[in-house]
Tab-separated table of C-alpha atoms and ligand atoms in Angstrom:
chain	number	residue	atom	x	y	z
A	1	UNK	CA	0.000	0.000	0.000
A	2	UNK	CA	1.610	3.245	-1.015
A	3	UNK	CA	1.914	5.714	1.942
A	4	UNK	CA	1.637	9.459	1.411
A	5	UNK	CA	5.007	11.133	2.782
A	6	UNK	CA	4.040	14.217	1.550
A	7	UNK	CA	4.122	16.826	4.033
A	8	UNK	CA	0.496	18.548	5.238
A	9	UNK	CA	-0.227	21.948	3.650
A	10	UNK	CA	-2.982	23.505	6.369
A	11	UNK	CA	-5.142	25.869	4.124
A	12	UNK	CA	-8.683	27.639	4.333
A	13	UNK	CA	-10.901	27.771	1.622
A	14	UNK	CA	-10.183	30.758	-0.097
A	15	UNK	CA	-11.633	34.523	0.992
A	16	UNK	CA	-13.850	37.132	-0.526
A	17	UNK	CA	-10.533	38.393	-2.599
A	18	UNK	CA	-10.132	34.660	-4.201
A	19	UNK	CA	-6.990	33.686	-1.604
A	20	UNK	CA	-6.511	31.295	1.088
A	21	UNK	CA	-5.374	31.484	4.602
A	22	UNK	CA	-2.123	29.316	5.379
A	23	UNK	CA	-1.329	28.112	8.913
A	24	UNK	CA	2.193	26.824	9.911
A	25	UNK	CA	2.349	25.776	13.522
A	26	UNK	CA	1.225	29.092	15.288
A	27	UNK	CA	2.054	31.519	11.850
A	28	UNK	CA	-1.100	31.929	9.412
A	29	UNK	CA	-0.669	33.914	6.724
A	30	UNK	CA	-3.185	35.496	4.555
A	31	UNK	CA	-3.728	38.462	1.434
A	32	UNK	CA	-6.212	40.522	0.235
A	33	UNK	CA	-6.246	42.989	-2.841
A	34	UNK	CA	-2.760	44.514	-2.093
A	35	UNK	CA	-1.196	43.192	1.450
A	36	UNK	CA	-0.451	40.041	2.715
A	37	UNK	CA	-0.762	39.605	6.604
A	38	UNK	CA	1.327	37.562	8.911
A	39	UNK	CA	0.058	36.938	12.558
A	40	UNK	CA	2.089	35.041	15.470
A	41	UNK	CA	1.303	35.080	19.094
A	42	UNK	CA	2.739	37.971	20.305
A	43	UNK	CA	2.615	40.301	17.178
A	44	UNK	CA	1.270	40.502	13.262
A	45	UNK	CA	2.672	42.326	10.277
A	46	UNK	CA	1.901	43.673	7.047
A	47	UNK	CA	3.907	43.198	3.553
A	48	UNK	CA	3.127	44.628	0.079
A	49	UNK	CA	1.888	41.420	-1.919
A	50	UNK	CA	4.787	41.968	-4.631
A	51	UNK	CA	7.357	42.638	-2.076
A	52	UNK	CA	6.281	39.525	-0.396
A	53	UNK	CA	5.845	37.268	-2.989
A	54	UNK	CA	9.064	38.514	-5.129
A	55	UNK	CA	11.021	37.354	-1.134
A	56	UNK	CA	8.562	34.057	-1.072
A	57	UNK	CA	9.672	33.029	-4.659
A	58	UNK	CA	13.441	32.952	-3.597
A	59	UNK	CA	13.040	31.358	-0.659
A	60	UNK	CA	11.570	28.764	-2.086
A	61	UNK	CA	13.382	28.764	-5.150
A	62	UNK	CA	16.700	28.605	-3.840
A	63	UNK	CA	15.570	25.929	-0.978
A	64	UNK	CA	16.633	28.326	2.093
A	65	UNK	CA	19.661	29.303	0.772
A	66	UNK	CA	22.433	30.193	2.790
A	67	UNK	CA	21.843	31.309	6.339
A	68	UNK	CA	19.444	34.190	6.598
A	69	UNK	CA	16.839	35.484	4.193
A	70	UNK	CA	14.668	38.116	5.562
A	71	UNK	CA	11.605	39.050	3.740
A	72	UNK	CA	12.075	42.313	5.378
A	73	UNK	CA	13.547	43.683	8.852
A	74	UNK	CA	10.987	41.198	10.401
A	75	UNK	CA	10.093	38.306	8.904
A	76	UNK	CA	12.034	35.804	7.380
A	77	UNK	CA	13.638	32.079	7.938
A	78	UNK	CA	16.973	30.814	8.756
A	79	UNK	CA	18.546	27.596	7.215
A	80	UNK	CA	19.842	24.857	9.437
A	81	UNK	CA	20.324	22.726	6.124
A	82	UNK	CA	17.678	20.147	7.338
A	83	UNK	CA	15.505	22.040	9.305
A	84	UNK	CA	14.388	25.834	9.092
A	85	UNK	CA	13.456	28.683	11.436
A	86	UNK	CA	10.517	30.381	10.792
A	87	UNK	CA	10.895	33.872	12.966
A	88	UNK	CA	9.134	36.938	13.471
A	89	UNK	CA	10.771	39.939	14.789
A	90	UNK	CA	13.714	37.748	15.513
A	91	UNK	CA	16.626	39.473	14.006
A	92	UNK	CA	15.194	43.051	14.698
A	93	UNK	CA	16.448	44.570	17.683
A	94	UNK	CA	12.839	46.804	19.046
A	95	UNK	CA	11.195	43.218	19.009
A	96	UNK	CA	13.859	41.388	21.005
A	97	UNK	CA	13.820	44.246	23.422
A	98	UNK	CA	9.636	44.220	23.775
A	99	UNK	CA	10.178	40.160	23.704
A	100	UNK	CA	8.090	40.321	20.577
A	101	UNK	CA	10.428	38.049	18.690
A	102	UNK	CA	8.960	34.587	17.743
A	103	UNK	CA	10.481	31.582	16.228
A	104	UNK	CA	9.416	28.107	15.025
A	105	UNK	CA	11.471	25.081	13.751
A	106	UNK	CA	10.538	23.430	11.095
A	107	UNK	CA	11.537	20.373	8.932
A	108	UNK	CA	12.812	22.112	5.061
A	109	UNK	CA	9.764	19.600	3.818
A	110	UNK	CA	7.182	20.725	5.542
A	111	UNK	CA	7.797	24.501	5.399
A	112	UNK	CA	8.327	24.382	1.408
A	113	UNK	CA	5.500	22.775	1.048
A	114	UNK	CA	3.498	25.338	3.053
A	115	UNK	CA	5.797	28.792	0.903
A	116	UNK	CA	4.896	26.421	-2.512
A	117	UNK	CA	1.358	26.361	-1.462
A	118	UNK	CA	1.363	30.447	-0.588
A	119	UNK	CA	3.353	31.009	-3.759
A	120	UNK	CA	0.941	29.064	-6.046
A	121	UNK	CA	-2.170	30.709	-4.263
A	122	UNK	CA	-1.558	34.211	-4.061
A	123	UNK	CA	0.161	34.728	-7.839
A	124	UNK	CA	-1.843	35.381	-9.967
A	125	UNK	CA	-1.399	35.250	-13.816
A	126	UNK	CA	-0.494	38.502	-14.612
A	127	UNK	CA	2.368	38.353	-12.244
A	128	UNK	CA	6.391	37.232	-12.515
A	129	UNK	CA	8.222	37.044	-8.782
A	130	UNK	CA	11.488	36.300	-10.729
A	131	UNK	CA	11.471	39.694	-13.262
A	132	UNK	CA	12.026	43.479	-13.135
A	133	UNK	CA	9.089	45.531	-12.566
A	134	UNK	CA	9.116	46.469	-16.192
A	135	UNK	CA	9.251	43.310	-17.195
A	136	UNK	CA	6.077	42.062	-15.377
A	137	UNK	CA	2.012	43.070	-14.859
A	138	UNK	CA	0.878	43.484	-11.268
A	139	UNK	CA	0.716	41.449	-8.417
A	140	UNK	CA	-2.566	42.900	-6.986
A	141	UNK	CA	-5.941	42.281	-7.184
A	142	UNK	CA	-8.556	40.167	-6.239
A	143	UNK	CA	-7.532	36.285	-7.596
A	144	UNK	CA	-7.107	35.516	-11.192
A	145	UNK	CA	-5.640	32.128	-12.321
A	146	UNK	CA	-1.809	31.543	-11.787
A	147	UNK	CA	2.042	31.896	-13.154
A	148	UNK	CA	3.283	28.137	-12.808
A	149	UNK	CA	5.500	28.681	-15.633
A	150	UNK	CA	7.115	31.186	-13.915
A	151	UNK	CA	6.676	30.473	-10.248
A	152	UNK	CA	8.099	26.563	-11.000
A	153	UNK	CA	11.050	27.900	-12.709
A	154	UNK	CA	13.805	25.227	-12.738
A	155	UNK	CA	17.159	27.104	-10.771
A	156	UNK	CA	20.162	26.411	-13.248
A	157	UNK	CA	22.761	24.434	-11.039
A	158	UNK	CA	25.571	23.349	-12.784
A	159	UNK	CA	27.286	20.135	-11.918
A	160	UNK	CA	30.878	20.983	-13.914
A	161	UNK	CA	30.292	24.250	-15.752
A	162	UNK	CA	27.533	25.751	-18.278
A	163	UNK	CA	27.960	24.570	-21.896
A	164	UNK	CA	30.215	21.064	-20.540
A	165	UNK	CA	27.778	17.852	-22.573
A	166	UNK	CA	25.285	16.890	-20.620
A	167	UNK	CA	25.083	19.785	-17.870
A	168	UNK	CA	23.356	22.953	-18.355
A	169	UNK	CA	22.685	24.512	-21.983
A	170	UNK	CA	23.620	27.913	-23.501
A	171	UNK	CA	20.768	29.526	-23.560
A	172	UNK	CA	19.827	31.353	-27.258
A	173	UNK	CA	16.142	32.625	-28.970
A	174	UNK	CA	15.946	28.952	-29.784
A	175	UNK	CA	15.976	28.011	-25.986
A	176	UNK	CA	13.320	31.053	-24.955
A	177	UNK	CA	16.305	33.266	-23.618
A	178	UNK	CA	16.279	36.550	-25.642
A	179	UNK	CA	19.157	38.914	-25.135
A	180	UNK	CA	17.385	41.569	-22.609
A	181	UNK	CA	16.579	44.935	-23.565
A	182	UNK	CA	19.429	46.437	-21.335
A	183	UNK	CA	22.133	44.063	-22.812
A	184	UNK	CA	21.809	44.529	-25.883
A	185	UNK	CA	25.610	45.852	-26.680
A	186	UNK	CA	26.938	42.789	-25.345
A	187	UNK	CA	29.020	40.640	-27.681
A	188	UNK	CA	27.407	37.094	-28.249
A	189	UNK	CA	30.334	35.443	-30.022
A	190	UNK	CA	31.575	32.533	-28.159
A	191	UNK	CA	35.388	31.272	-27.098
A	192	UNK	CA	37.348	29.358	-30.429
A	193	UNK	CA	38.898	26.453	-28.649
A	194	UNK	CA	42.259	24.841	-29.714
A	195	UNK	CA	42.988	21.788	-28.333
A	196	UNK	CA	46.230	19.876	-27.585
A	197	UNK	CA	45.975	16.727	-29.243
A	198	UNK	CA	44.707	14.003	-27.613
A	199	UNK	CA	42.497	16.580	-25.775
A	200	UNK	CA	39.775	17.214	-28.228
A	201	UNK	CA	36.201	17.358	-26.358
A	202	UNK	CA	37.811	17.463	-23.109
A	203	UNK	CA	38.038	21.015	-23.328
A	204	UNK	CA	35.083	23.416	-22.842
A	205	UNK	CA	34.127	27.248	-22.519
A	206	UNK	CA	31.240	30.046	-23.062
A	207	UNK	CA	30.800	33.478	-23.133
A	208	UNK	CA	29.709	34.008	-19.870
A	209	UNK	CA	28.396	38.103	-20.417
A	210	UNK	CA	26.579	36.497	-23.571
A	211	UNK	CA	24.747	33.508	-21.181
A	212	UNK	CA	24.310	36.366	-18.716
A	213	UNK	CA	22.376	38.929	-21.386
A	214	UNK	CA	20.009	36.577	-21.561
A	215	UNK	CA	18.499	35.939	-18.368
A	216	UNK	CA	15.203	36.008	-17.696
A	217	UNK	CA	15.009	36.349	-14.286
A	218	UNK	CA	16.791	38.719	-11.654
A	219	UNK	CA	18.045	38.575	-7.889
A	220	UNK	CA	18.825	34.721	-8.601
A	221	UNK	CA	22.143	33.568	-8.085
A	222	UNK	CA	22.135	30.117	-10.259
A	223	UNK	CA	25.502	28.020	-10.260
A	224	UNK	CA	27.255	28.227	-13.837
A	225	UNK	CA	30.737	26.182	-12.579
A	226	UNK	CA	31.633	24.033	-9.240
A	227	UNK	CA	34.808	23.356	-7.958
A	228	UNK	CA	34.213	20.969	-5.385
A	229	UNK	CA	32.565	23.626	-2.792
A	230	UNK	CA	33.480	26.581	-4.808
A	231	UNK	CA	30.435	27.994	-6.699
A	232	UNK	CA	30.582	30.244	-8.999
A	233	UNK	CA	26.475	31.544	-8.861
A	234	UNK	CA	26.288	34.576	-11.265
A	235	UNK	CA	22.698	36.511	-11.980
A	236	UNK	CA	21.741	39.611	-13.361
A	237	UNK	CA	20.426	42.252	-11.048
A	238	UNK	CA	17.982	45.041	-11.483
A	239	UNK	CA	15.967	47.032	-9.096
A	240	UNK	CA	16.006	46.070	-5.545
A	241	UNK	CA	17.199	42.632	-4.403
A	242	UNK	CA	13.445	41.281	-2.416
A	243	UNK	CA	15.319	40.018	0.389
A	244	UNK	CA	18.022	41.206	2.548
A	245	UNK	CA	20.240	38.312	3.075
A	246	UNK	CA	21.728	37.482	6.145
A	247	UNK	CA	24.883	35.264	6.309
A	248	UNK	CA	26.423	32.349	8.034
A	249	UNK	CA	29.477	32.482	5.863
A	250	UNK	CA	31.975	35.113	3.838
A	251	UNK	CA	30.256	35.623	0.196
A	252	UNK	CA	32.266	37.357	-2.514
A	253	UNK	CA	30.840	39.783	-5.134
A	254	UNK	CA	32.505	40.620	-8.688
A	255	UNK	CA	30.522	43.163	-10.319
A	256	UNK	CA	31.111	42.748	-14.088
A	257	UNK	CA	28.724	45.290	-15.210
A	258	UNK	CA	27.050	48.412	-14.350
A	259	UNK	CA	26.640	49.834	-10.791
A	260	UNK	CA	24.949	48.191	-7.671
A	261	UNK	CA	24.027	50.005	-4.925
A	262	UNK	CA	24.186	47.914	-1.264
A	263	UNK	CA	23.060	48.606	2.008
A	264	UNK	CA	24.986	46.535	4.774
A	265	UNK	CA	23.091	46.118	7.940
A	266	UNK	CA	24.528	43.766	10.810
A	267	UNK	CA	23.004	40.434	10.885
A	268	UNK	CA	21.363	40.049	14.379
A	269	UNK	CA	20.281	43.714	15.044
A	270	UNK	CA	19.985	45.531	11.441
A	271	UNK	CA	22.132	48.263	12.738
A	272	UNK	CA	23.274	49.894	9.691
A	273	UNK	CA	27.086	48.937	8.970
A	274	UNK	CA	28.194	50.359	5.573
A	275	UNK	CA	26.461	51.521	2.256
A	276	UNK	CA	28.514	50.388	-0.072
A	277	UNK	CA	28.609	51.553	-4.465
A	278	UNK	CA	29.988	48.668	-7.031
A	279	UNK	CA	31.358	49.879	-10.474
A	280	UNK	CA	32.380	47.501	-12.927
A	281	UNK	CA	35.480	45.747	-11.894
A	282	UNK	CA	34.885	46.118	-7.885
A	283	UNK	CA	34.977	43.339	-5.416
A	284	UNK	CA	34.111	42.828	-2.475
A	285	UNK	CA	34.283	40.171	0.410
A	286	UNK	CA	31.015	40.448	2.257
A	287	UNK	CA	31.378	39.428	6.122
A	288	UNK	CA	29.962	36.336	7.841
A	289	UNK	CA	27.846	38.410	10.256
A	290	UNK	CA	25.927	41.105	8.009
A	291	UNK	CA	23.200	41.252	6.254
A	292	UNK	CA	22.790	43.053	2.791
A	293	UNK	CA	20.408	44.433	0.301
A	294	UNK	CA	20.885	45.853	-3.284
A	295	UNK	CA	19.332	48.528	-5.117
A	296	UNK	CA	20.285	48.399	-9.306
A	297	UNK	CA	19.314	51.114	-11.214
A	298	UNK	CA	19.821	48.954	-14.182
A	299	UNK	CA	20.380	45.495	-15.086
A	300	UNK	CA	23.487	44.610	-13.925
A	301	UNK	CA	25.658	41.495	-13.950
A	302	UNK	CA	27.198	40.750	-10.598
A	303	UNK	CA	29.080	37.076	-9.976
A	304	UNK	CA	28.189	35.798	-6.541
A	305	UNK	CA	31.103	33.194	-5.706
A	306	UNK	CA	30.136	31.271	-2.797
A	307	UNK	CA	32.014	28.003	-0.867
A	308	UNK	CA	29.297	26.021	0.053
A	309	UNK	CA	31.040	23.676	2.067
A	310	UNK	CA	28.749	22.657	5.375
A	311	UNK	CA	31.390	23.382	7.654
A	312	UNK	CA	31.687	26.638	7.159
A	313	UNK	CA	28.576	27.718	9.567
A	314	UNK	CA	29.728	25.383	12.352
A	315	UNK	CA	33.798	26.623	12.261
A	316	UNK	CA	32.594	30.160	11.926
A	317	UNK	CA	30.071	29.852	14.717
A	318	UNK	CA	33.103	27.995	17.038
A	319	UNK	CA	35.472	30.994	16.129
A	320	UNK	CA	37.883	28.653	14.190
A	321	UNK	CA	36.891	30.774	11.394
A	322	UNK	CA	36.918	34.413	11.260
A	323	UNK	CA	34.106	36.682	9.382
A	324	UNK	CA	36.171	37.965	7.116
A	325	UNK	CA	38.412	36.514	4.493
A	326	UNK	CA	41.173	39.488	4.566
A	327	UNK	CA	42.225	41.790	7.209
A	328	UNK	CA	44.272	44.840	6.370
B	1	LIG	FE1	23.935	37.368	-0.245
């Protein structure tokens, strides 16, 4: 007899607005028209629907990612690469003070079921989490139908590198990846490879400024070469990145086009830290214990590198590690 291990999604029927009410242990979560509204115990919160959904589609999309992601300076979940916290008010200093602050653990299956069922619900057709706002209708409204095309994008995650047989494709028209309307300058010729003999088809490359012109999506680092734990996770960047990421290890930015603007906040309080202007060429090394948001006036290619080796957290947290890669 087959069982069902498929984790419980606890949802109302929907409301006058066409959307249902989640509940995960003592969070619901619900929308209307324009806001969604989160309610705990001790407190309850508001969100713009976009704002929340745009945060909700990464979460989910990237499966926790690393450390932190805050939806905003209140809500927001923190991966334990197994399990996740689910916490309200928890890294924001006035609510630890009032002893506001609420967190729940959860197992990673259960709560992505639960953000998959809240992403599903609440977009509606006319709506793309993953673009620019120019790029996509609104987010608002009473319900009409959904985006699964968009809101089940597959994350590119490269085993070797992009463009290597039998790991992720180029992308081209053919493949539904138009060069985007800001990118249009960039070259699309690729690398001429010359092989030592007896090394033909063992060697591979791509234009990685012509993969990145044609993105579809933005704020979503995707993993276009591994070296054992070090990921290379470029994306393409324009407006303002929907959650301010908190992390539990050093994370390294190359901007390789146009200008990002961040905003560096620490991690457990969101005292502000540093704001901090990339140009083309910059790099920077950002700290194990902040937390970061950033603003791109237009689309911009930045390459995240990240080590994604599941020590890091635990040697960091010991202080065998330090939070930053250089001192000066
Ligand atoms: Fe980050």
């Amino acid at each position: 007899m087959a069982v069902d291990t498929m984790p419980k999604v606890q949802a109302t029927e929907p409301n006058p607005q066409g959307y249902r009410t989640f509940s995960l242990g003592e969070f619901t979560f619900s929308r209307d028209e324009y806001f969604v509204h989160i309610k705990w115990p001790t407190g309850r919160h508001v969100m713009s629907a976009d704002a929340f959904l745009r945060a909700l589609q990464r979460d989910v999309a990237w499966g926790f990612f690393y450390g932190i992601v805050n939806f905003d300076g209140v809500v927001g979940t923190v991966n334990h690469y197994g399990t996740v916290d689910l916490f309200a008010g928890r890294y924001n200093d006035s609510y630890r003070k009032a002893e506001l602050d609420h967190v729940e653990n959860f197992p990673s299956d259960v709560i992505l079921a639960t953000f998959k069922g809240i992403l599903d619900d609440w977009t509606n057709a006319s709506f793309d989490p993953f673009a620019s706002p120019h790029e996509t209708g609104s987010a608002f409204g009473p319900k009409q139908g959904d985006n699964r095309k968009a809101t089940g994008r597959r994350r590119v995650t490269a085993q070797r590198m992009v463009g290597v047989p039998g790991d992720e494709a180029l992308r081209s028209d053919a493949t539904g990846h138009p060069i985007n309307r800001h990118f249009t300058d960039v070259p699309q010729d690729e690398p001429q490879i010359i092989a030592e003999p007896g090394f033909e088809g063992q060697v591979c490359s791509f234009n990685l400024f012509a993969y990145l012109s044609r993105s579809d999506v933005t704020w979503n680092p995707s993993v276009v070469s591994a070296c054992k734990a070090s990921l290379y996770c470029p994306t393409t960047e324009e407006y303002i990145l929907p959650v301010i990421h908190g992390n539990d290890r050093v994370e390294w930015f190359v901007q390789l086009s146009d200008e990002i603007f961040w905003s560096v906040e620490d991690r457990d309080t969101g005292a502000v830290r540093a704001k901090v202007v990339m140009k083309p060429g910059d790099v920077a090394a950002m700290p194990a214990d902040i937390r970061h948001q950033g603003y791109s006036p237009k689309r911009a290619m930045l390459l995240v590198w990240e080590n994604a080796s599941p020590d890091i957290p635990g040697l960091i947290a010991s202080g065998k590690l330090p939070n930053t890669p250089v001192s000066f």
